[in-house]
XYZ file of C-alpha atoms in Angstrom:
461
model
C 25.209 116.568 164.157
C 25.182 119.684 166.582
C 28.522 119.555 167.780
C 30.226 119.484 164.190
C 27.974 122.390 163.303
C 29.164 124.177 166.012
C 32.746 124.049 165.485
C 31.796 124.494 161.555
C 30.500 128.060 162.375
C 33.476 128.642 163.512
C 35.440 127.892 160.257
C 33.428 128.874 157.815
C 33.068 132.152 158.262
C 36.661 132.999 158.133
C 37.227 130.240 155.049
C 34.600 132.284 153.522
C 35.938 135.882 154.279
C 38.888 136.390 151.840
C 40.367 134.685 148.711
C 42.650 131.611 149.495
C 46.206 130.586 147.746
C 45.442 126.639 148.635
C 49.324 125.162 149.032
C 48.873 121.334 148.713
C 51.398 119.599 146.672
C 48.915 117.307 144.955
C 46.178 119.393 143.057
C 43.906 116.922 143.555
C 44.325 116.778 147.090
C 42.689 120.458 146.692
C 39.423 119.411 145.182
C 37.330 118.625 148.027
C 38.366 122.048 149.405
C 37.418 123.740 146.274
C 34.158 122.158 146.419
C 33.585 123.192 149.832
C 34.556 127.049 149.624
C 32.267 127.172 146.510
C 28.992 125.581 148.493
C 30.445 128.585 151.346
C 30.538 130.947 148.231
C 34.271 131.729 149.115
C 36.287 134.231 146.626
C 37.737 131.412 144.120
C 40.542 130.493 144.965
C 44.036 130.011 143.643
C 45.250 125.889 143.929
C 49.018 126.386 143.812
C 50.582 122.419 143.583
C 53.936 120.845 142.309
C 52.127 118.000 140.319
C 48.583 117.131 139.475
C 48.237 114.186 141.908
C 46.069 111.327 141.946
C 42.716 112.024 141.864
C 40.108 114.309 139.927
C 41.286 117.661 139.476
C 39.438 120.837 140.829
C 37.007 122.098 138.534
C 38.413 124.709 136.633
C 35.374 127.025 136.800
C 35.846 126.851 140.793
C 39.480 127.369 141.118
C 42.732 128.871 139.509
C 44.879 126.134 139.450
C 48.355 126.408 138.855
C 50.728 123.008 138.843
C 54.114 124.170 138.782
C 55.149 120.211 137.707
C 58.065 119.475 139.617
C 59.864 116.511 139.259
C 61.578 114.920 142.124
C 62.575 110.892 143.432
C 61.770 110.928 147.135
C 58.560 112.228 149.038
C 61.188 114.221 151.131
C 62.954 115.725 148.210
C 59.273 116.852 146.758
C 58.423 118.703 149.671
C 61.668 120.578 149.834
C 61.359 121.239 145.931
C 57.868 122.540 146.113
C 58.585 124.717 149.253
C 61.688 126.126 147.478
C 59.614 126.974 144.538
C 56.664 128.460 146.207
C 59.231 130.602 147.767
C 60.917 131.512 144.313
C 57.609 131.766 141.735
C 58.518 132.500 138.143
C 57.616 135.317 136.774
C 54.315 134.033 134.891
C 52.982 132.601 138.205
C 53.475 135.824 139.955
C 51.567 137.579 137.276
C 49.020 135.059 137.509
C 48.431 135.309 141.073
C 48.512 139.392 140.554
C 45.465 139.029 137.573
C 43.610 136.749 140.293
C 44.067 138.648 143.468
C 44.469 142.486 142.176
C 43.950 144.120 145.875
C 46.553 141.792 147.164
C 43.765 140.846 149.653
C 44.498 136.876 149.497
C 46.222 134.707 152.371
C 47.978 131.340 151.367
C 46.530 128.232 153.419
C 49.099 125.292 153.764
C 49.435 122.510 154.831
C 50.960 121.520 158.581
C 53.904 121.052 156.870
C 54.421 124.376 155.271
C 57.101 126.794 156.868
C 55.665 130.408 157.829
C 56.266 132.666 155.349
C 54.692 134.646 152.292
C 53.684 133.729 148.599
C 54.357 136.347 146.679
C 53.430 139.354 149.213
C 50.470 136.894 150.673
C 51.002 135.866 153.976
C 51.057 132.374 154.655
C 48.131 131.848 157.256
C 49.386 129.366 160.485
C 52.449 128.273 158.794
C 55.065 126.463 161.843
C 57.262 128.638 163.496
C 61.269 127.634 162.963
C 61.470 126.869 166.989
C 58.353 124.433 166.717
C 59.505 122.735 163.412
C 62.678 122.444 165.323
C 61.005 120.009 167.542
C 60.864 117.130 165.146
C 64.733 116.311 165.114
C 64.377 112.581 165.957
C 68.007 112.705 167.666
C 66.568 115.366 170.635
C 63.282 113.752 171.281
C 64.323 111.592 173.864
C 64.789 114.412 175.897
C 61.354 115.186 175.532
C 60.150 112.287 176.602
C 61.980 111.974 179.396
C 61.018 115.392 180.972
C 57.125 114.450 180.120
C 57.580 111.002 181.551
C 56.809 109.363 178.845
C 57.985 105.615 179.083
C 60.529 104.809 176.058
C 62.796 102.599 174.682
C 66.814 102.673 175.798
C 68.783 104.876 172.815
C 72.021 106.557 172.326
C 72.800 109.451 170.176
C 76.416 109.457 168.135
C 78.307 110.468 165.880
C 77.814 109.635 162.194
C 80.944 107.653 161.965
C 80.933 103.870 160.989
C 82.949 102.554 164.082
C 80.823 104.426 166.302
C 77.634 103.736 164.824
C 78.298 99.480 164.894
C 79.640 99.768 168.236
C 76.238 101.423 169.515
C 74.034 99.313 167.698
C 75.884 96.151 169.432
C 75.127 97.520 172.551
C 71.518 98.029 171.830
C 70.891 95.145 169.849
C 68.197 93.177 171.548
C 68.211 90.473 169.527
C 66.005 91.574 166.340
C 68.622 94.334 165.303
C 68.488 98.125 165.577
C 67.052 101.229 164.303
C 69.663 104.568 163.336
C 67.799 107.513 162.689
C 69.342 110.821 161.512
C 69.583 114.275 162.493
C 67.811 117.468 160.800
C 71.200 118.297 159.564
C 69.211 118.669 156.145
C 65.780 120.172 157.571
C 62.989 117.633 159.259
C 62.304 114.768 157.611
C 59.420 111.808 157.433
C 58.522 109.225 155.916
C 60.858 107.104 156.985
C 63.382 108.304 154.616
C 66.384 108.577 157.277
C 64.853 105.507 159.156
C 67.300 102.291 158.812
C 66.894 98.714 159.922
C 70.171 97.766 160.879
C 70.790 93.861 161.287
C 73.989 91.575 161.978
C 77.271 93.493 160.566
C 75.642 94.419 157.016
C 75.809 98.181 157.757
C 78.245 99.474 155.207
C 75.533 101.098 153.030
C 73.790 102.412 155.934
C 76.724 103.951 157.467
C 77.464 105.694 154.139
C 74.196 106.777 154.074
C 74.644 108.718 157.455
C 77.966 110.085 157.254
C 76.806 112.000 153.828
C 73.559 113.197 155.764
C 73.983 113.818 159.331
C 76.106 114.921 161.504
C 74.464 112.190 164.361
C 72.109 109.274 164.586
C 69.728 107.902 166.911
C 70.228 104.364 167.237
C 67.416 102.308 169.249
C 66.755 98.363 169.536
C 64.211 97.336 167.109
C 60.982 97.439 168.242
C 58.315 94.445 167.106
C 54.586 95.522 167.375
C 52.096 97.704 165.930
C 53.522 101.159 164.754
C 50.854 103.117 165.780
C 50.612 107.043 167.193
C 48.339 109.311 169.129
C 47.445 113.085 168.186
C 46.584 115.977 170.683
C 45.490 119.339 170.380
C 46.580 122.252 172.830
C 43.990 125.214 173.199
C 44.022 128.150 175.102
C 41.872 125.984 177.786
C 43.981 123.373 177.869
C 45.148 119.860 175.719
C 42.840 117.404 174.481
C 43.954 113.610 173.164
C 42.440 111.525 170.011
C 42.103 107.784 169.545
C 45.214 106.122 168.690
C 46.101 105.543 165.089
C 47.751 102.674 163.044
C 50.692 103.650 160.971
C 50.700 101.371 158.263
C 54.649 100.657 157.853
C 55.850 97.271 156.091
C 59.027 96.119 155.910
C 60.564 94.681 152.453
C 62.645 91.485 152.237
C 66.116 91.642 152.266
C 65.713 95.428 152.571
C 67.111 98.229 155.328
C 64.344 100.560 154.305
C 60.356 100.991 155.834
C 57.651 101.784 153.666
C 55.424 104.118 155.050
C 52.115 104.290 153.693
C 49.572 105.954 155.467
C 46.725 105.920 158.342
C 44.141 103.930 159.694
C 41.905 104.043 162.436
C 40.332 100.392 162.556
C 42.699 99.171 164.829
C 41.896 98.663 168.425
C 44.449 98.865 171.086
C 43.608 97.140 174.922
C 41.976 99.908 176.721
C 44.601 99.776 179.153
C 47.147 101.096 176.290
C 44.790 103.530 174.239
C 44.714 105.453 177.764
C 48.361 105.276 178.278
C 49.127 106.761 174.418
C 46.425 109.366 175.348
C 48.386 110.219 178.911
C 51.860 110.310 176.831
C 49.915 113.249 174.301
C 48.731 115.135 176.948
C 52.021 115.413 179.380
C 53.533 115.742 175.922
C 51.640 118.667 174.801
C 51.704 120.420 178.260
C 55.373 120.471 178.156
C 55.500 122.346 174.421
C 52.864 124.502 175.486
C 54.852 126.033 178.305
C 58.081 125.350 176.601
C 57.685 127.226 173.379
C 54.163 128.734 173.525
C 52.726 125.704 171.422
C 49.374 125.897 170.011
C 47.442 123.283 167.336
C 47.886 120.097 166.583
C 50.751 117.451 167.081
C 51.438 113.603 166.879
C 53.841 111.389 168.845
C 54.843 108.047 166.711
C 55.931 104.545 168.239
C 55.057 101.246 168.578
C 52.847 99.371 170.483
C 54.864 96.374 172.384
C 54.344 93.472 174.498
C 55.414 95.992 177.104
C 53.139 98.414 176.294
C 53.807 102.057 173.994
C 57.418 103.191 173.068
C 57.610 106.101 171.299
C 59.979 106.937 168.550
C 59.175 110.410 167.005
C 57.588 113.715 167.908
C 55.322 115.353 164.975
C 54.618 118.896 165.742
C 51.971 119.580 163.512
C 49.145 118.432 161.438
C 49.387 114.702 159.938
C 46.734 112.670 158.275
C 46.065 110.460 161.143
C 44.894 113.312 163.125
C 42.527 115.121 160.343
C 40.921 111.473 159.398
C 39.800 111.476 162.942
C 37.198 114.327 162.498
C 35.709 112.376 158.985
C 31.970 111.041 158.607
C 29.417 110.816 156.263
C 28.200 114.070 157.539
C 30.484 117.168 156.628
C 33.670 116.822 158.719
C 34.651 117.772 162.032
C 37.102 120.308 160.941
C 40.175 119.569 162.834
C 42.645 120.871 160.256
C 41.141 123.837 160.211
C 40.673 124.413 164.053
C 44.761 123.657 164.033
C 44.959 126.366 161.403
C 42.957 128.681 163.583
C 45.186 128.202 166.732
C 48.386 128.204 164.633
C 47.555 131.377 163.233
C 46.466 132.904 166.955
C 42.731 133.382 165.851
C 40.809 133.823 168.850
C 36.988 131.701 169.107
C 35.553 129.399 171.362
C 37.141 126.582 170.639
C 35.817 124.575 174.182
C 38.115 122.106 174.220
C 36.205 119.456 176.400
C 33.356 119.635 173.700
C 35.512 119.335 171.236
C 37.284 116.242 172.724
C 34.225 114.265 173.053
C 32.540 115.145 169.630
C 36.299 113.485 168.043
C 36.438 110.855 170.285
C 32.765 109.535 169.730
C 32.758 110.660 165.743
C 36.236 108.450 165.319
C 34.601 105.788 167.136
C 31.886 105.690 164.851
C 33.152 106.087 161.371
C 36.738 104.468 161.641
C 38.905 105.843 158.651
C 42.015 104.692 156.309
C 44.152 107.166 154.179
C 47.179 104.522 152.078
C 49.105 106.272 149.832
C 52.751 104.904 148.855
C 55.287 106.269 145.897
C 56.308 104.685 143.367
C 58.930 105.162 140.744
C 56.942 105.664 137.602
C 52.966 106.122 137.360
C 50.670 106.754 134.542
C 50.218 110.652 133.342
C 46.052 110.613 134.813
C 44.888 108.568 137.218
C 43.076 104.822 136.714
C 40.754 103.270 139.065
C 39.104 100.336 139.998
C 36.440 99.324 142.223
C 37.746 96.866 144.916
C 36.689 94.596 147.612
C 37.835 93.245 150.469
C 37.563 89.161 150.893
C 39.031 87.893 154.375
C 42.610 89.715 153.807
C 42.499 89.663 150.259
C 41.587 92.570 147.358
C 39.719 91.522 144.792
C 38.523 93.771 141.596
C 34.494 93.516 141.518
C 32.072 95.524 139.841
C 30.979 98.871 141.071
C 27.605 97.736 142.872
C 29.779 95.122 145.109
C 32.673 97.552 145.541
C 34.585 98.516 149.151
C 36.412 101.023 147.962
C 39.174 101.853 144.904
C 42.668 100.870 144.323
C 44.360 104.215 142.226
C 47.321 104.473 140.261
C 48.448 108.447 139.487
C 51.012 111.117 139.131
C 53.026 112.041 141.995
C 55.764 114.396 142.253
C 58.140 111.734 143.046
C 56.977 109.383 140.070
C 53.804 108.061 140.833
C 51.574 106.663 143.601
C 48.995 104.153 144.334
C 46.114 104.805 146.830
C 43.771 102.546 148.642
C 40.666 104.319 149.481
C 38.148 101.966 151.648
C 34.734 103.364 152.363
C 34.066 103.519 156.358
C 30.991 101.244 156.230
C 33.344 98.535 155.364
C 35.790 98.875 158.058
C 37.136 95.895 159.427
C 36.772 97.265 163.306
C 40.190 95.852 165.683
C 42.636 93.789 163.505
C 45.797 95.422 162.173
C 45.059 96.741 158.880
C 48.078 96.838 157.347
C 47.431 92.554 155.662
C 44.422 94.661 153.879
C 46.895 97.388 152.133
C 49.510 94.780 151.333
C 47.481 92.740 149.822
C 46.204 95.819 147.323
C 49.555 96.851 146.574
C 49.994 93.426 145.529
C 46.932 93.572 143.266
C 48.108 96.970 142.230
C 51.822 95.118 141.266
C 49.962 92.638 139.174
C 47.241 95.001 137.289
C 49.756 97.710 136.635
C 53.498 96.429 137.185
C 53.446 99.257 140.298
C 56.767 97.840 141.017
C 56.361 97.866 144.563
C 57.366 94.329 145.238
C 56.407 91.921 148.508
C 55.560 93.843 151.782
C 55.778 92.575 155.410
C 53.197 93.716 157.326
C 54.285 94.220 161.063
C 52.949 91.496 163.579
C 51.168 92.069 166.694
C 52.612 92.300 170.039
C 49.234 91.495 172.018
C-alpha cells in the first residue's frame, strides 16, 4: 500500500542509520525486529532482555542477544527489576556491549514504557520524560478529565486508611460494589496490579493491601460493560484518534483481583460511542500537548456502559492496543516507531491527516488480537499448538485447519500463555474476551497453566 510506504521511508532510514541496543523484556518479543533491521541491512544489533520469553528467539547470526534472566512474581515487579538492571549492568554485559559497539556509536530503543535515560553511555532514544510518566497516577486523572470534558464516573480520592476507605466505598457503591485504585507512591503501575474489586464489607485484605502501598486510593462504583480504550497520537500538526480497542479483563470467582490479558480489535462499538471515545482522545491529547509539551502516543482506558464511555485511566505512552492498530499482512504501518520519532523530537513529515486515515481504514480491515496472561510457573522453551476457533470454543486441530496457536513459555514472572489468532479469522463485532477464556481453559487442561475459571465481562449494549 502507498500510504504505509510512505510513512515506512520515514522509519527506515533512521532504523537503518546506527546500531540499536533493542530493550524489550522478552527476547523473543525482539525477533521480528531483528528480522526487519537485517532485510534494512541495519548494524546488528544488541537484544538486551530480562528473560527469553515466549516465542522463537532472534537468530543469533542477526543479533547479540543478551538475557540478563531475572526472576520476579508480578508483571509490575519485572518491569521495575529489568529497568533497575539495565540501569546497573554487570560488568560482563558492559564489556559485551563495549566488544559490540567499539565507537560507542549505538542508541538503546525501548519500549513506551522505558524511562529516559542511558545504557551504559548509550542514550536511550524517546524514552518518557519524568513529568509525562507522571501523568499515569490513577488518583490525579480525574482532574484530567474534568478539564478536557471528558464525561466520567463519580470518584473520591482518600486516604489509605481502612475506616476511610469503607466509608467511601459505601457512598459510591452503586449496587455492584466498588473499585480502589492506588497511588504511584511506588512508581506507575498497570496491569491491574493495584486495581481491587471491593464488594459488601470483605475489605480487610484489600485495605491491608493499600495501607502498605499507597499513601491514597481512588475509589469509583463498579462499572459493568466492555473495558475497552481509545489511542491518539499528537504531532506537531495537530492530534489524531484510532479505533477503539477491547481490553480483554476477566474477573475470577470469589476473587478481588482482574486479570488483564491483552488487546483486541474485533469488537465493534455503536458508532455513536466509537466517535465519542475518539472526541475524549482528542480533547485529551490537546490538553497534554499544551500542558506539558506532549508529543507521541497515548491511551485513555474505561468502560463502555449502558450510559455510554467512562474512563478510568490515562496511559501516556505506547501500549499494544495502539501498535496492533497499524498491523496487516503487508509490512506494518509503523506506529511505534512514528511515537518513537516524536518522543525523541525527530523532525519529518509526519502529515497527520494522512496518517489518520491510512490507521483508521488499515484497522478496519485487518482487525487484530495480542492475549498474553502470567502465570506462576511455565515450561523452560516454549510449546505450541495449532488451534481453532468453534462458536466460542478452542479446539486443538491440525495445522492445515488451524486459526491460530495457543503458547505456553518463560516469562520473567514465571511463565505465560499466549493466544495468537490470525486476522483472516477474526470474529468482526462480538466481545472477544468468551474466545480467550475459553483458550486459557484449554491451556489449564493441556498443561495444568493453573489459571483457573475466568469471567468474561458482559455487554452493556
Amino acid at each position: 500500500m502507498a500510504g504505509i510506504d510512505r510513512y515506512r521511508r520515514l522509519v527506515d532510514p533512521l532504523l537503518a542509520s546506527r546500531p540499536w541496543i533493542l530493550l524489550l523484556d522478552a527476547a523473543a518479543a525482539a525477533t521480528p525486529l531483528v528480522r526487519y533491521l537485517a532485510d534494512l541491512g541495519a548494524p546488528r544489533p544488541f537484544v538486551l532482555s530480562a528473560t527469553p520469553g515466549t516465542g522463537g528467539l532472534p537468530d543469533p547470526s542477526l543479533a547479540e542477544v543478551e538475557i540478563l534472566g531475572l526472576e520476579t512474581s508480578t508483571i509490575m515487579e519485572s518491569f521495575r527489576a529489568y529497568f533497575a538492571a539495565v540501569a546497573d549492568l554487570p560488568d560482563e554485559v558492559r564489556d559485551r556491549i563495549d566488544a559490540w559497539d567499539p565507537d560507542g556509536a549505538a542508541m538503546a530503543m525501548p519500549t513506551g514504557l522505558h524511562p529516559a535515560g542511558e545504557v551504559h553511555g548509550r542514550p536511550i532514544w524517546a524514552g518518557r520524560p519524568p513529568e509525562w510518566e507522571a501523568l499515569e497516577d490513577k488518583t490525579t486523572v480525574d482532574v484530567l478529565w474534568d478539564e478536557a470534558g471528558v464525561a466520567r464516573s463519580p470518584s473520591e480520592v482518600v486516604a489509605a486508611r481502612p475506616a476511610v476507605l469503607q466509608a467511601a466505598a459505601a457512598r459510591l457503591d452503586a449496587g455492584a460494589g466498588t473499585v480502589w485504585t492506588g497511588d504511584n507512591r511506588e512508581g506507575w503501575h498497570g496491569g491491574a496490579e493495584y486495581v481491587r474489586l471491593v464488594a459488601g464489607e470483605e475489605a480487610d485484605g484489600d485495605t491491608a493491601f493499600f495501607a502498605e502501598h499507597c499513601d491514597t486510593v481512588r475509589v469509583m462504583p463498579y462499572l459493568e460493560g466492555i473495558p475497552c480504550s481509545i489511542h491518539a497520537l499528537v504531532l506537531p500538526d495537530g492530534e489524531i484518534a484510532l479505533r477503539p480497542c477491547e481490553m480483554i479483563v476477566f474477573r475470577s470467582p470469589g476473587s478481588d483481583r482482574f486479570r488483564y490479558a491483552g488487546m483486541a480489535t474485533w469488537w465493534e462499538p455503536a458508532p455513536a460511542d466509537r466517535e465519542e471515545m475518539r472526541a475524549a482522545a482528542l480533547a485529551v491529547a490537546a490538553l497534554l500537548r499544551d500542558r506539558v509539551g506532549y508529543r507521541g502516543a497515548l491511551g485513555i482506558d474505561g468502560v463502555m456502559t449502558a450510559d455510554g464511555f467512562r474512563p478510568t485511566e490515562l496511559n501516556p505512552r505506547t501500549s499494544p492496543g495502539f501498535v496492533i492498530q497499524g498491523l496487516g499482512p503487508e509490512p506494518p504501518v509503523p506506529l511505534g516507531h512514528l511515537s518513537r520519532m516524536l518522543v525523541a523530537g525527530e523532525e519529518a513529515d509526519y502529515r497527520g491527516a494522512d496518517l489518520e486515515r491510512l490507521v483508521l481504514a488499515n484497522a478496519v480491515r485487518h482487525p487484530q488480537m495480542r492475549s498474553l496472561t502470567p502465570i506462576d510457573e511455565g515450561p523452560e522453551v516454549t510449546v505450541s499448538v495449532p488451534i481453532a476457533m468453534d462458536g466460542d470454543d478452542i479446539v486443538v486441530v491440525g495445522e492445515e485447519a488451524a486459526h491460530g496457536s495457543l503458547e505456553i513459555g518463560p516469562a520473567t514472572m514465571g511463565g505465560a500463555v499466549i493466544l495468537r489468532i490470525d486476522p483472516v479469522h477474526a470474529r468482526r463485532g462480538p466481545s472477544a474476551a468468551p474466545v480467550v477464556a475459553a483458550a486459557f481453559q484449554l491451556a489449564d487442561e493441556l498443561w495444568q497453566a493453573g489459571i483457573g475459571p475466568l469471567l468474561p465481562a458482559s455487554k452493556a449494549r
